[in-house]
Short mmCIF file of C-alpha atoms and ligand atoms in Angstrom, two decimals:
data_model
loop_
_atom_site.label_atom_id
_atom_site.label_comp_id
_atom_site.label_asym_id
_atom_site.label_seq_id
_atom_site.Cartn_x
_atom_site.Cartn_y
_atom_site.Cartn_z
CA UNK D 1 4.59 -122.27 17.25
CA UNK D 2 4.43 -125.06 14.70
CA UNK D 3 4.88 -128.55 15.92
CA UNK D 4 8.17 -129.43 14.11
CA UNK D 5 8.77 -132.24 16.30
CA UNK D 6 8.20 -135.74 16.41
CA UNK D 7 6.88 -137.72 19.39
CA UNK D 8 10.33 -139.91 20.09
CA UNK D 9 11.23 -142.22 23.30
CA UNK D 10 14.25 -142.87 24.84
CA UNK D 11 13.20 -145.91 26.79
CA UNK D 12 9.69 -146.32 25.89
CA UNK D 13 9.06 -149.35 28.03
CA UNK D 14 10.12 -147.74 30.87
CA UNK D 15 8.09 -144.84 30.02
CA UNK D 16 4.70 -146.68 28.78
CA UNK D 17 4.71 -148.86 31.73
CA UNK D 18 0.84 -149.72 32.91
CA UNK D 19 0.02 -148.45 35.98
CA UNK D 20 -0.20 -151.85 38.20
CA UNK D 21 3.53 -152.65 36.97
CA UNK D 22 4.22 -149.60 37.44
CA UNK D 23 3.67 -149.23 41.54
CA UNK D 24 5.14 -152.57 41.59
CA UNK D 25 8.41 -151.41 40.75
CA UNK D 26 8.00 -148.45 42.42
CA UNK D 27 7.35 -150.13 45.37
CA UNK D 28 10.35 -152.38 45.13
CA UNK D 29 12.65 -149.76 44.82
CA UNK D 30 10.99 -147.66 47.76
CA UNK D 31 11.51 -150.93 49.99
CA UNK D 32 15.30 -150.98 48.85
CA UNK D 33 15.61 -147.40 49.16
CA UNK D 34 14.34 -146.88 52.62
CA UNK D 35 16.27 -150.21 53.83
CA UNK D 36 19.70 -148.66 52.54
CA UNK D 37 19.01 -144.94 53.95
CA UNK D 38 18.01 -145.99 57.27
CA UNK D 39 20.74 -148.97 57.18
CA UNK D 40 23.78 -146.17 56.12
CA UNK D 41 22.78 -142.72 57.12
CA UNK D 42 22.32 -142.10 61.01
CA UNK D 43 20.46 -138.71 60.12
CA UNK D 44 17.56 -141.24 58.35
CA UNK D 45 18.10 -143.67 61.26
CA UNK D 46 17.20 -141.09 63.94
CA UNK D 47 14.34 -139.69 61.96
CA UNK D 48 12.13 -142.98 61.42
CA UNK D 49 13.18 -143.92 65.02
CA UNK D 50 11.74 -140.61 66.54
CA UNK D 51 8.76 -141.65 63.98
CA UNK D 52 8.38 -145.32 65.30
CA UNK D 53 8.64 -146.61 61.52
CA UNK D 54 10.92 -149.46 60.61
CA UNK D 55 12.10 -150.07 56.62
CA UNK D 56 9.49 -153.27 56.80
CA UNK D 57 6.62 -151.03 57.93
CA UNK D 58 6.81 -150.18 54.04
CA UNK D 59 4.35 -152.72 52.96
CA UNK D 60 2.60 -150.67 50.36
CA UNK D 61 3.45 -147.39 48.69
CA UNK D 62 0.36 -145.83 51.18
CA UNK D 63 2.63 -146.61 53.66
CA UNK D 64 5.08 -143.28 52.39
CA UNK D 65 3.18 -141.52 54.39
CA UNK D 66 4.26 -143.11 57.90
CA UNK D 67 7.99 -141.80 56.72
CA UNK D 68 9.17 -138.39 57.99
CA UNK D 69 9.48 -135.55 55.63
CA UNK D 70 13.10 -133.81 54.36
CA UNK D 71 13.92 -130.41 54.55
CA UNK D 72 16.79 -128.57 53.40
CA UNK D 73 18.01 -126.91 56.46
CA UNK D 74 18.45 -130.80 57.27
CA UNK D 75 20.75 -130.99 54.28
CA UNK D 76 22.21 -128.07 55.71
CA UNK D 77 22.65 -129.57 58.84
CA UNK D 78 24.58 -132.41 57.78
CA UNK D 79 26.64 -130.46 54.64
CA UNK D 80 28.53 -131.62 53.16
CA UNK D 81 29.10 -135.66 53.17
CA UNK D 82 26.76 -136.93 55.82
CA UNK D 83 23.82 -137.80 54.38
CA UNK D 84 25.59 -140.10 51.94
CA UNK D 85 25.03 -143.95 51.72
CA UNK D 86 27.94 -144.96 50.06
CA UNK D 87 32.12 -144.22 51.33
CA UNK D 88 33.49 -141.70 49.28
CA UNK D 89 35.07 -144.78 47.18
CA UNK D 90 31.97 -144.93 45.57
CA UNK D 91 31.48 -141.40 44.73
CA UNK D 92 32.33 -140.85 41.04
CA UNK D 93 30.88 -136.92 40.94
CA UNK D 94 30.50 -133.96 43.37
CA UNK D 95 27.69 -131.31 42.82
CA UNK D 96 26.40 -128.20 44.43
CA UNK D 97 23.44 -126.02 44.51
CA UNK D 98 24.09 -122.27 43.71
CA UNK D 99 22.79 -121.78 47.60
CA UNK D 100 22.90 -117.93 47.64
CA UNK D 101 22.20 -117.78 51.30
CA UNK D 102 24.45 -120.35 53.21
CA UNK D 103 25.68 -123.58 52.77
CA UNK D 104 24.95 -124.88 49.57
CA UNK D 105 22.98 -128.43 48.94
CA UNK D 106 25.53 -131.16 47.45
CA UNK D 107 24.68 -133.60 45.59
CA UNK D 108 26.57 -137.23 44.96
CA UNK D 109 26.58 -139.76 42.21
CA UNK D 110 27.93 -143.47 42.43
CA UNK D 111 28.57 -144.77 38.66
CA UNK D 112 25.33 -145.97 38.38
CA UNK D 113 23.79 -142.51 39.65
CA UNK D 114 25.31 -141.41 37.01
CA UNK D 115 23.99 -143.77 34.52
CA UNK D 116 20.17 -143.36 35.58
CA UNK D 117 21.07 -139.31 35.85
CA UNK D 118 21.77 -139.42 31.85
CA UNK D 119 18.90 -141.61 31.55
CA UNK D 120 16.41 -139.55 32.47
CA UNK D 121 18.18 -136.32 30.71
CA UNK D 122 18.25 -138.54 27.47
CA UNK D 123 14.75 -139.57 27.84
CA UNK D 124 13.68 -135.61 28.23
CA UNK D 125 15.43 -134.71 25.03
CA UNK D 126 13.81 -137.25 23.39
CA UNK D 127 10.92 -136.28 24.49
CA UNK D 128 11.67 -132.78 23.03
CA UNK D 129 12.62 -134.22 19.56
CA UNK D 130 16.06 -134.62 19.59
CA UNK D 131 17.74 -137.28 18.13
CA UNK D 132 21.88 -137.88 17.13
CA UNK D 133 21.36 -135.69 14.22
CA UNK D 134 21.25 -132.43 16.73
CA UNK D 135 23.81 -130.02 17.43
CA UNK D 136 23.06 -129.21 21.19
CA UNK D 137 24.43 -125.74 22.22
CA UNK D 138 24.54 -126.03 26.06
CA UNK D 139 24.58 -122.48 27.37
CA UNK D 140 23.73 -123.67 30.64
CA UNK D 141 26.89 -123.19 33.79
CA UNK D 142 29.07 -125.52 33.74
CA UNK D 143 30.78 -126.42 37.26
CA UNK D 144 29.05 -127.10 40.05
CA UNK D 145 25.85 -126.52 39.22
CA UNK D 146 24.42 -129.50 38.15
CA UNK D 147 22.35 -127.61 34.46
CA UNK D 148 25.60 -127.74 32.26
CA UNK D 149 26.93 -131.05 33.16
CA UNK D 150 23.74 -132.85 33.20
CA UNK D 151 22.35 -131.62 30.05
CA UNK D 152 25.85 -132.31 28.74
CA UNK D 153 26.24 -135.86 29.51
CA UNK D 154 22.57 -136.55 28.20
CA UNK D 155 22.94 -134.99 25.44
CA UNK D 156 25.95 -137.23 24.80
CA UNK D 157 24.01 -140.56 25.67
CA UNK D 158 21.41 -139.68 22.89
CA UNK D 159 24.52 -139.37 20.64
CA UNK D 160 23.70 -135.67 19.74
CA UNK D 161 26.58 -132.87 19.25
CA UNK D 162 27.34 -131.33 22.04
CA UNK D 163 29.00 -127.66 22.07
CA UNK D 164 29.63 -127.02 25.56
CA UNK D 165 29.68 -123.11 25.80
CA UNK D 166 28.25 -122.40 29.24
CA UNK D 167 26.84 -119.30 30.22
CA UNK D 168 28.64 -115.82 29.02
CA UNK D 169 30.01 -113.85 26.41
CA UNK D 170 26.48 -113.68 24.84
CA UNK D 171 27.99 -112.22 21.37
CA UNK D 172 30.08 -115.01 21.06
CA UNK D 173 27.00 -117.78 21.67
CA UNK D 174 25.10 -115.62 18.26
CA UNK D 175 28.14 -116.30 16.68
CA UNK D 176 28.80 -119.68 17.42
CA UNK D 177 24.70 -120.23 16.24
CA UNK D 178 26.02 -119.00 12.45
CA UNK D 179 29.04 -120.79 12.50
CA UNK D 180 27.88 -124.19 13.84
CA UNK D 181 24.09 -123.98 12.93
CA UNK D 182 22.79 -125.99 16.18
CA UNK D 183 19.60 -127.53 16.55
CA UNK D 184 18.97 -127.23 20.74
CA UNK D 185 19.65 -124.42 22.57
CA UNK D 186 19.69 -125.65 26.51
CA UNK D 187 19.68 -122.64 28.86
CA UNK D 188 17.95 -120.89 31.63
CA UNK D 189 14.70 -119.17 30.19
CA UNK D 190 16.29 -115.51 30.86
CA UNK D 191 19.55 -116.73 29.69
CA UNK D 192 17.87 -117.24 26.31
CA UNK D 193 16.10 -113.61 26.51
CA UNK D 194 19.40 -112.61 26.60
CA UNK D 195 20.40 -114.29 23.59
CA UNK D 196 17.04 -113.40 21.51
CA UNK D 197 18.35 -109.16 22.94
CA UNK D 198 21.70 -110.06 21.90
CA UNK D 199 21.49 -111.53 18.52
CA UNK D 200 18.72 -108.60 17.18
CA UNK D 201 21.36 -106.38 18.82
CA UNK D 202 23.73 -108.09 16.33
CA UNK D 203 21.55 -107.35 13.97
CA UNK D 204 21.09 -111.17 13.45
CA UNK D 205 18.10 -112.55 12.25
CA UNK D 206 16.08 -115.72 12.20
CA UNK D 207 17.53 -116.77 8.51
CA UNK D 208 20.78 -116.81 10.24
CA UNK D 209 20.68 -119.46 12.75
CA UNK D 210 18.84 -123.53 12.99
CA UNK D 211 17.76 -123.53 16.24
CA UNK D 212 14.53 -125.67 16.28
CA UNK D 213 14.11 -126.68 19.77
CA UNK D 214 14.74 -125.48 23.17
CA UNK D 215 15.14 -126.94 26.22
CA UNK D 216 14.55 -124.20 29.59
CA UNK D 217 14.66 -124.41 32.97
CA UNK D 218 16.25 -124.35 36.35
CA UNK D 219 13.77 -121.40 37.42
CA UNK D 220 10.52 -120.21 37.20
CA UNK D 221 8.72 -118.74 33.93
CA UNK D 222 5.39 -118.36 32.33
CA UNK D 223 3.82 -119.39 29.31
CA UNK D 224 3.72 -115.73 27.57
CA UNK D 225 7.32 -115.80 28.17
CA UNK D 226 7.66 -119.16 26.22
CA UNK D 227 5.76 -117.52 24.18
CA UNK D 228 8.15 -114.42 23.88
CA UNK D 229 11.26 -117.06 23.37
CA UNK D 230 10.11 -119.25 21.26
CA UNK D 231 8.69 -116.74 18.45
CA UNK D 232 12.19 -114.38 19.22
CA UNK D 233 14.78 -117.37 18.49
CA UNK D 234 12.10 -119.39 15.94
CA UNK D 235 12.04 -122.47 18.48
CA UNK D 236 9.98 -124.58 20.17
CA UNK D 237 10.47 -124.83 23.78
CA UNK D 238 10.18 -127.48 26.70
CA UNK D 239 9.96 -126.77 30.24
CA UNK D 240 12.58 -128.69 32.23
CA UNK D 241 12.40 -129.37 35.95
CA UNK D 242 15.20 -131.06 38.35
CA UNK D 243 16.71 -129.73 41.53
CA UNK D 244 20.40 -130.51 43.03
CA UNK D 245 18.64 -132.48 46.12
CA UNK D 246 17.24 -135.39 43.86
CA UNK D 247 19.71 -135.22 41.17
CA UNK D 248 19.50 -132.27 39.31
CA UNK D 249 17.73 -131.65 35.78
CA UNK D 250 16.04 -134.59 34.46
CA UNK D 251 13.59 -135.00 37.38
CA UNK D 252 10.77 -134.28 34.82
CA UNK D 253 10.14 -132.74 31.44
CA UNK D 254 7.33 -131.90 28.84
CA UNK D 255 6.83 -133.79 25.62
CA UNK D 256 5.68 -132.17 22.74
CA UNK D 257 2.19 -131.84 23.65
CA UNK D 258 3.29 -129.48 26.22
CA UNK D 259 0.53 -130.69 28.98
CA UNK D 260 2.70 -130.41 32.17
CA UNK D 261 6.19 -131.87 32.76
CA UNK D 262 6.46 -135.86 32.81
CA UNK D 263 8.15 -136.79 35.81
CA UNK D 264 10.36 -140.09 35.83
CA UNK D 265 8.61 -141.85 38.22
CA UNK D 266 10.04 -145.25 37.96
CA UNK D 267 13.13 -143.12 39.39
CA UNK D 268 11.62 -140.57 41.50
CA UNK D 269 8.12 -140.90 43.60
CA UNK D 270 6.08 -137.82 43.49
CA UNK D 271 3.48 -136.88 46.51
CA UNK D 272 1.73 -133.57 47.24
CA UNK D 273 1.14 -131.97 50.29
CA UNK D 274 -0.46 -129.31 52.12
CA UNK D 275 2.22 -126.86 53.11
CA UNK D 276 0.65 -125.99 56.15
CA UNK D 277 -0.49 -128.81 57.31
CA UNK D 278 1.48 -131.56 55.56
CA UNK D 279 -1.25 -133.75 54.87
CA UNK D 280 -1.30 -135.73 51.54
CA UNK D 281 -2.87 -134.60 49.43
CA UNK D 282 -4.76 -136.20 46.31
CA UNK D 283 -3.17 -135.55 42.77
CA UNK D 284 -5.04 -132.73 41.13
CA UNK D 285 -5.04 -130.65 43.91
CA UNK D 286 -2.56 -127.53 44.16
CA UNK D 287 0.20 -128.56 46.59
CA UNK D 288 3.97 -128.73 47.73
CA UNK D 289 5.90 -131.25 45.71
CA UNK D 290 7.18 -134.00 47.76
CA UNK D 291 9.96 -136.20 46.30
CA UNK D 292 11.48 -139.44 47.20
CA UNK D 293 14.53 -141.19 45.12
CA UNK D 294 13.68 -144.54 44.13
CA UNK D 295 17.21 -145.63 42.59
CA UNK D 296 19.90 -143.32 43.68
CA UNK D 297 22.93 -145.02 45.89
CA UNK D 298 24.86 -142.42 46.99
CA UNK D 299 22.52 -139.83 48.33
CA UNK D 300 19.28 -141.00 48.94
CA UNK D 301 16.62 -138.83 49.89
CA UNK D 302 13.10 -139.48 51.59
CA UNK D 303 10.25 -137.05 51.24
CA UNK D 304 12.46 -134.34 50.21
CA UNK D 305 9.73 -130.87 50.74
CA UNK D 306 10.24 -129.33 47.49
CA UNK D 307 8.69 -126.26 48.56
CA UNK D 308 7.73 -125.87 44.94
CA UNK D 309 3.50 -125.32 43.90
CA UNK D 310 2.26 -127.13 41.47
CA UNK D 311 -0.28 -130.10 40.90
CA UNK D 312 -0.08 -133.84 39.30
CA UNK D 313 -2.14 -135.04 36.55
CA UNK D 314 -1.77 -138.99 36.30
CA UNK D 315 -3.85 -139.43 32.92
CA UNK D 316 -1.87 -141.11 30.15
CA UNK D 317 -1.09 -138.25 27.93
CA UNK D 318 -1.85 -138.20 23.96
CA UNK D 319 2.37 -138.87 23.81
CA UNK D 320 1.30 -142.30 25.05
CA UNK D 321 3.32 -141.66 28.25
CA UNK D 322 1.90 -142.92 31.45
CA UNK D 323 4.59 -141.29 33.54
CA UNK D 324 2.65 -138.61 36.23
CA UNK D 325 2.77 -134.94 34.65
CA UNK D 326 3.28 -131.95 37.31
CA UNK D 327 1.92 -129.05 36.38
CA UNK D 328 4.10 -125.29 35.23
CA UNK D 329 5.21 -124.49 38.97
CA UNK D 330 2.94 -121.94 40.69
CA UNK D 331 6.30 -120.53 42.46
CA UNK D 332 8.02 -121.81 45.51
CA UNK D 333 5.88 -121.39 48.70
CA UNK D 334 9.30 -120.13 50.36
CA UNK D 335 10.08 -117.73 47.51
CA UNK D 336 6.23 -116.24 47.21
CA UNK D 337 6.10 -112.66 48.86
CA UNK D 338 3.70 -111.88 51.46
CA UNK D 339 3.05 -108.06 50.88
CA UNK D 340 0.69 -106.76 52.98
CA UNK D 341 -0.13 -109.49 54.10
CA UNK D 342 -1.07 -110.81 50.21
CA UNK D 343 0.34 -113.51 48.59
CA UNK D 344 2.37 -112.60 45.43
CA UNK D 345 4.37 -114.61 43.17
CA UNK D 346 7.03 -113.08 40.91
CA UNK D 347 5.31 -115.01 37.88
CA UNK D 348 1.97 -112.98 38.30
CA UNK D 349 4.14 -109.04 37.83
CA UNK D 350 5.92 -111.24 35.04
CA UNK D 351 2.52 -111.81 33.33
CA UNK D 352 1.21 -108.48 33.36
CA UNK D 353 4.78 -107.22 31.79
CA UNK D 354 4.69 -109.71 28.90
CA UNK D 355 1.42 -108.62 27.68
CA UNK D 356 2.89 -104.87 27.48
CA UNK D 357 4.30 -104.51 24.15
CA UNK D 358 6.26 -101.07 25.10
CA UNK D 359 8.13 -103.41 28.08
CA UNK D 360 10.76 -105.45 27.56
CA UNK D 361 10.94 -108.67 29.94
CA UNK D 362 13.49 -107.87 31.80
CA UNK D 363 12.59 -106.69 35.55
CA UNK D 364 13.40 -106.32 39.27
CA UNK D 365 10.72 -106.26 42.20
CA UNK D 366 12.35 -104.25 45.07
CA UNK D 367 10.36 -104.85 48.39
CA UNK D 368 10.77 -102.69 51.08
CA UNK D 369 9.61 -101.68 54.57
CA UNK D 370 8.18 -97.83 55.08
CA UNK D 371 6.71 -97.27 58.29
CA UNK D 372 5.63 -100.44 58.74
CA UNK D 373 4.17 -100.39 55.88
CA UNK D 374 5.32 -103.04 52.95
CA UNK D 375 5.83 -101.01 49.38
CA UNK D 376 6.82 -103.35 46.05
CA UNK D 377 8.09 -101.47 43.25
CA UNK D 378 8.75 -103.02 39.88
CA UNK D 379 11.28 -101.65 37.92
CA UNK D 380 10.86 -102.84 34.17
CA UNK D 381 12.80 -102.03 30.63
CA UNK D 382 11.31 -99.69 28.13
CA UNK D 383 11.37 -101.08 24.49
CA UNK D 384 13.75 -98.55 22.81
CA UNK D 385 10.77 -96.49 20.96
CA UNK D 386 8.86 -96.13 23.96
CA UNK D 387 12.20 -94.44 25.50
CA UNK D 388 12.49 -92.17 22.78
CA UNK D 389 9.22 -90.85 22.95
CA UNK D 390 8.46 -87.82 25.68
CA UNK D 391 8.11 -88.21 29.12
CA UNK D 392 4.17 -88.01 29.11
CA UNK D 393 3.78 -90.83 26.75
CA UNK D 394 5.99 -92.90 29.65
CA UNK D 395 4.23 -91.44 32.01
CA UNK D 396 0.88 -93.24 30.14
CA UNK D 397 2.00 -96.45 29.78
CA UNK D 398 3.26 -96.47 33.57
CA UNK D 399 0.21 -95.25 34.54
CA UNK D 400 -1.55 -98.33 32.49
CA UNK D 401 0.53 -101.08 33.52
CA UNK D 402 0.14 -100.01 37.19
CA UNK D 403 -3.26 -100.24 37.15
CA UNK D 404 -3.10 -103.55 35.30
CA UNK D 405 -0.98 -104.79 38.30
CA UNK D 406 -2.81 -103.83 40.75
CA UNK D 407 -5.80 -105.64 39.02
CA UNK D 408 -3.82 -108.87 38.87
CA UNK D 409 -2.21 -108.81 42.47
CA UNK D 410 -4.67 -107.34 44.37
CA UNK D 411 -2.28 -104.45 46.26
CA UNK D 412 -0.59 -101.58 45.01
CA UNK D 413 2.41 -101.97 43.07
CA UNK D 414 4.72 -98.68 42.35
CA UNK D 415 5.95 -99.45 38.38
CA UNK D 416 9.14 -97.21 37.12
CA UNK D 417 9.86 -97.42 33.64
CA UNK D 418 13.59 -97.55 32.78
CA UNK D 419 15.62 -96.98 29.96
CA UNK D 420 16.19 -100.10 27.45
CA UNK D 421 19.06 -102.59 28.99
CA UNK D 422 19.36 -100.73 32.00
CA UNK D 423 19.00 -103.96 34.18
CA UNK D 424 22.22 -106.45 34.90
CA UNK D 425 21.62 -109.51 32.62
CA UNK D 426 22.23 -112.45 34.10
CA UNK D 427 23.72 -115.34 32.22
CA UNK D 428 21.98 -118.16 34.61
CA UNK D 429 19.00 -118.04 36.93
CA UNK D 430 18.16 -114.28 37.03
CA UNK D 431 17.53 -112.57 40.39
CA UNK D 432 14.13 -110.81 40.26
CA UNK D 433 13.28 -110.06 43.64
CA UNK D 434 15.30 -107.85 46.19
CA UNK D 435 13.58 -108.22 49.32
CA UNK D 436 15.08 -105.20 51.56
CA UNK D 437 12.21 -105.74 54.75
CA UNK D 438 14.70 -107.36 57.22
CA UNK D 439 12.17 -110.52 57.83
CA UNK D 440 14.16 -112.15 60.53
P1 ADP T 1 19.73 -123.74 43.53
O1 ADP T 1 18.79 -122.83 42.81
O2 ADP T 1 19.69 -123.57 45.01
O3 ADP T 1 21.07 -123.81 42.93
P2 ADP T 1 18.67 -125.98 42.11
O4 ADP T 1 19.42 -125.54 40.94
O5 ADP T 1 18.67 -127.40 42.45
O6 ADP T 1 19.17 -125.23 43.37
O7 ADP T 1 17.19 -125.39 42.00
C1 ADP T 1 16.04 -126.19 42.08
C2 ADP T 1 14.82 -125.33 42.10
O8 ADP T 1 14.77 -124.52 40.92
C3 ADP T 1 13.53 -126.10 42.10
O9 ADP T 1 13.17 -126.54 43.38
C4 ADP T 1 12.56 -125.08 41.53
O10 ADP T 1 12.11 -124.19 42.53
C5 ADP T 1 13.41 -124.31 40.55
N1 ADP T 1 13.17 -124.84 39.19
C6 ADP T 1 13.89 -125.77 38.52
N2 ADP T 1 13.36 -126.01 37.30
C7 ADP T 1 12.26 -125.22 37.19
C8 ADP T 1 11.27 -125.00 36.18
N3 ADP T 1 11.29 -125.63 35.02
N4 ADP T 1 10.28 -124.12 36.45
C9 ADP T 1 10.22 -123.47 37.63
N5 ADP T 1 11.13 -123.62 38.62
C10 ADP T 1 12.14 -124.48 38.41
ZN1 ZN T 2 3.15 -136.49 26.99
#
């Protein structure tokens, strides 16, 4: 895709910074932040106690590694208000994590949360291009998740347009792209498959509509599926990255060089691990992101275990940003499938779909337990002239796309071609993987 945008900064001090000042104020702010957590929230309290670390035993930011780690069943544990610093008097805004499987994660925001939360938001849209003269279309959910709101109120702090639609009623979003001719289109990365299915379903083409960039996120995706998106809905697109325990998008973001995703790290500390182990590890090694809020008053969090794969790169980047740049996530550890005993990640079966050009990107992995045995079977879409044709010539390209699987992951993987739109849409973060094995 053509570069069509420029290379703008929200806060370009803050984002420049040299790296001495740089762990200077980060190291203020970790000294603050540890005080006020271990000061306000017993669960902190207990934790450096049982670790025999005192807020002054932060002398230098080497000394992060003394702290204990965060996990999320210890957000679960204390769901929903009792990890908070501040009394609710403080709390201006409630959030919660989609949380599929139990309690969900909340997240809280004093005013000035809220202020550094559009901050960072308005400094990854400008990052992206966009200026006051946008139109933003947020299809991201509104509600509790924190995707439409966030992108919402940054998009307002950069003084850009904002239609907030949400997610749903896809026919409707095409339309609205005619009638009110936005710029940014902010949405899940399947959510804006969706759209690109829906609008040639509408028969609606590229003439029809401005969008010029987009801003995805919220879950994982690969680079031929940018790829896909971005030449579908005539865009250029930006990986976004945030998560509902450190304050939700905004936590980093690319720039138009599209080298990784800068993370704001005058706001949030990065570290990588070794999942196993949980030894630090040096940037440019493939670890588990480890995050620690450097500004946040109402919900602090310390070494927060990301469980997301991915590496740092802390060169200064052509943009002339010297913020740290983490890598396109390599998956979740937690959310990688061990099949047969290999490691697989949904992102490697997405790969191998995207370079099909009979399959359309929309899929399921169903993994089950036979005899003891572990079977994965990807169901995946037909393009509509592939379905037309006879059942041999299916047959062929299953038989092709299997093998090119099996190349990729190293196991067998059972493929089933079915017919075009066959597989429920989803109009946020799309579920890919059914796990049926009963694990626990
Ligand atoms: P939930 O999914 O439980 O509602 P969040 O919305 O906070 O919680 O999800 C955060 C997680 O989403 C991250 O830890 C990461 O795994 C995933 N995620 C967010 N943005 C991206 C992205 N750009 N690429 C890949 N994964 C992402
Ligand atoms: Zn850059």
């Amino acid at each position: 895709m053509a570069n069509k945008t420029k290379n703008l900064f929200w806060n370009r001090e803050a984002e420049t910074m040299p790296a001495s000042e740089k762990k200077r104020v980060q190291l203020e702010r970790l000294q603050a932040t540890v005080k006020r957590a271990y000061e306000n929230v017993p669960f902190y309290r207990r934790a450096f106690d049982e670790k025999g670390v005192k807020p002054e035993d932060v002398k230098s930011l080497e000394d992060l590694k003394r702290l204990p780690f965060t996990v999320k069943n210890d957000l679960r544990d204390n769901y929903p208000y009792k990890l908070f610093a501040v009394p609710m008097s403080r709390v201006v805004r409630l959030h919660a994590s989609s949380g599929t499987t139990g309690k969900p994660i909340v997240g809280a925001y004093t005013r000035n949360d809220m202020e550094v939360w559009m901050e960072v938001i308005a400094r990854s849209m400008a990052a992206a291009g966009v200026t006051e003269d946008d139109i933003v279309h947020n299809a991201y959910g509104y509600g509790l998740f924190t995707g439409g709101l966030g992108f919402h109120y940054g998009a307002e702090k950069i003084g850009a347009s904002v239609v907030p639609v949400s997610g749903g009623l896809s026919k409707r979003q095409v339309m609205l792209w005619q009638d009110f001719r936005p710029t940014v289109l902010c949405c899940t990365p399947s959510y804006a498959l969706v759209l690109a299915e829906t609008m040639e379903e509408m028969g609606v083409g590229l003439n029809d509509i401005c969008l010029r960039v987009g801003l995805f996120g919220a879950e994982p995706w690969t680079d031929q599926m940018r790829r896909e998106i971005e030449s579908r809905l005539g865009l250029e697109a930006f990986n976004q990255f945030g998560l509902t325990e450190l304050i939700g998008p905004g936590v980093s973001a690319e720039c138009i060089c599209h080298n990784g995703m800068h993370i704001q790290d005058d706001h949030f500390l990065p570290e990588l691990i070794d999942p196993e182990t949980g030894e630090t590890l040096e940037y440019g090694q493939k670890g588990e992101l480890v995050l620690t809020s450097l500004t946040k008053e109402a919900f602090p969090v310390i070494r927060y275990r990301t469980k997301d794969i991915t590496t740092i790169d802390p060169e200064p980047c052509p943009c002339g940003r010297t913020t740290v740049r983490m890598m396109r996530l390599a998956g979740r550890s937690d959310d990688m499938l061990i099949i047969r005993g290999v490691n697989v990640f949904p992102s490697q079966i997405e790969g191998v779909i995207l370079e099909q050009k009979e399959l359309v990107p929309q899929y399921q992995i169903v993994v089950e337990r036979q005899r003891n045995l572990d079977q994965i079977e990807v169901q995946v879409e037909a393009v509509d002239e592939l379905y037309q044709k006879d059942e041999s010539e299916i047959l062929r390209v299953t038989g092709r796309v299997q093998k090119a699987l099996n190349q990729t992951l190293g196991i067998t993987a059972r493929v089933v071609i079915v017919p075009p739109r066959s597989i429920a849409r989803s109009e946020g973060k799309a579920r890919r993987v059914i796990d049926r094995r009963n694990l626990t």
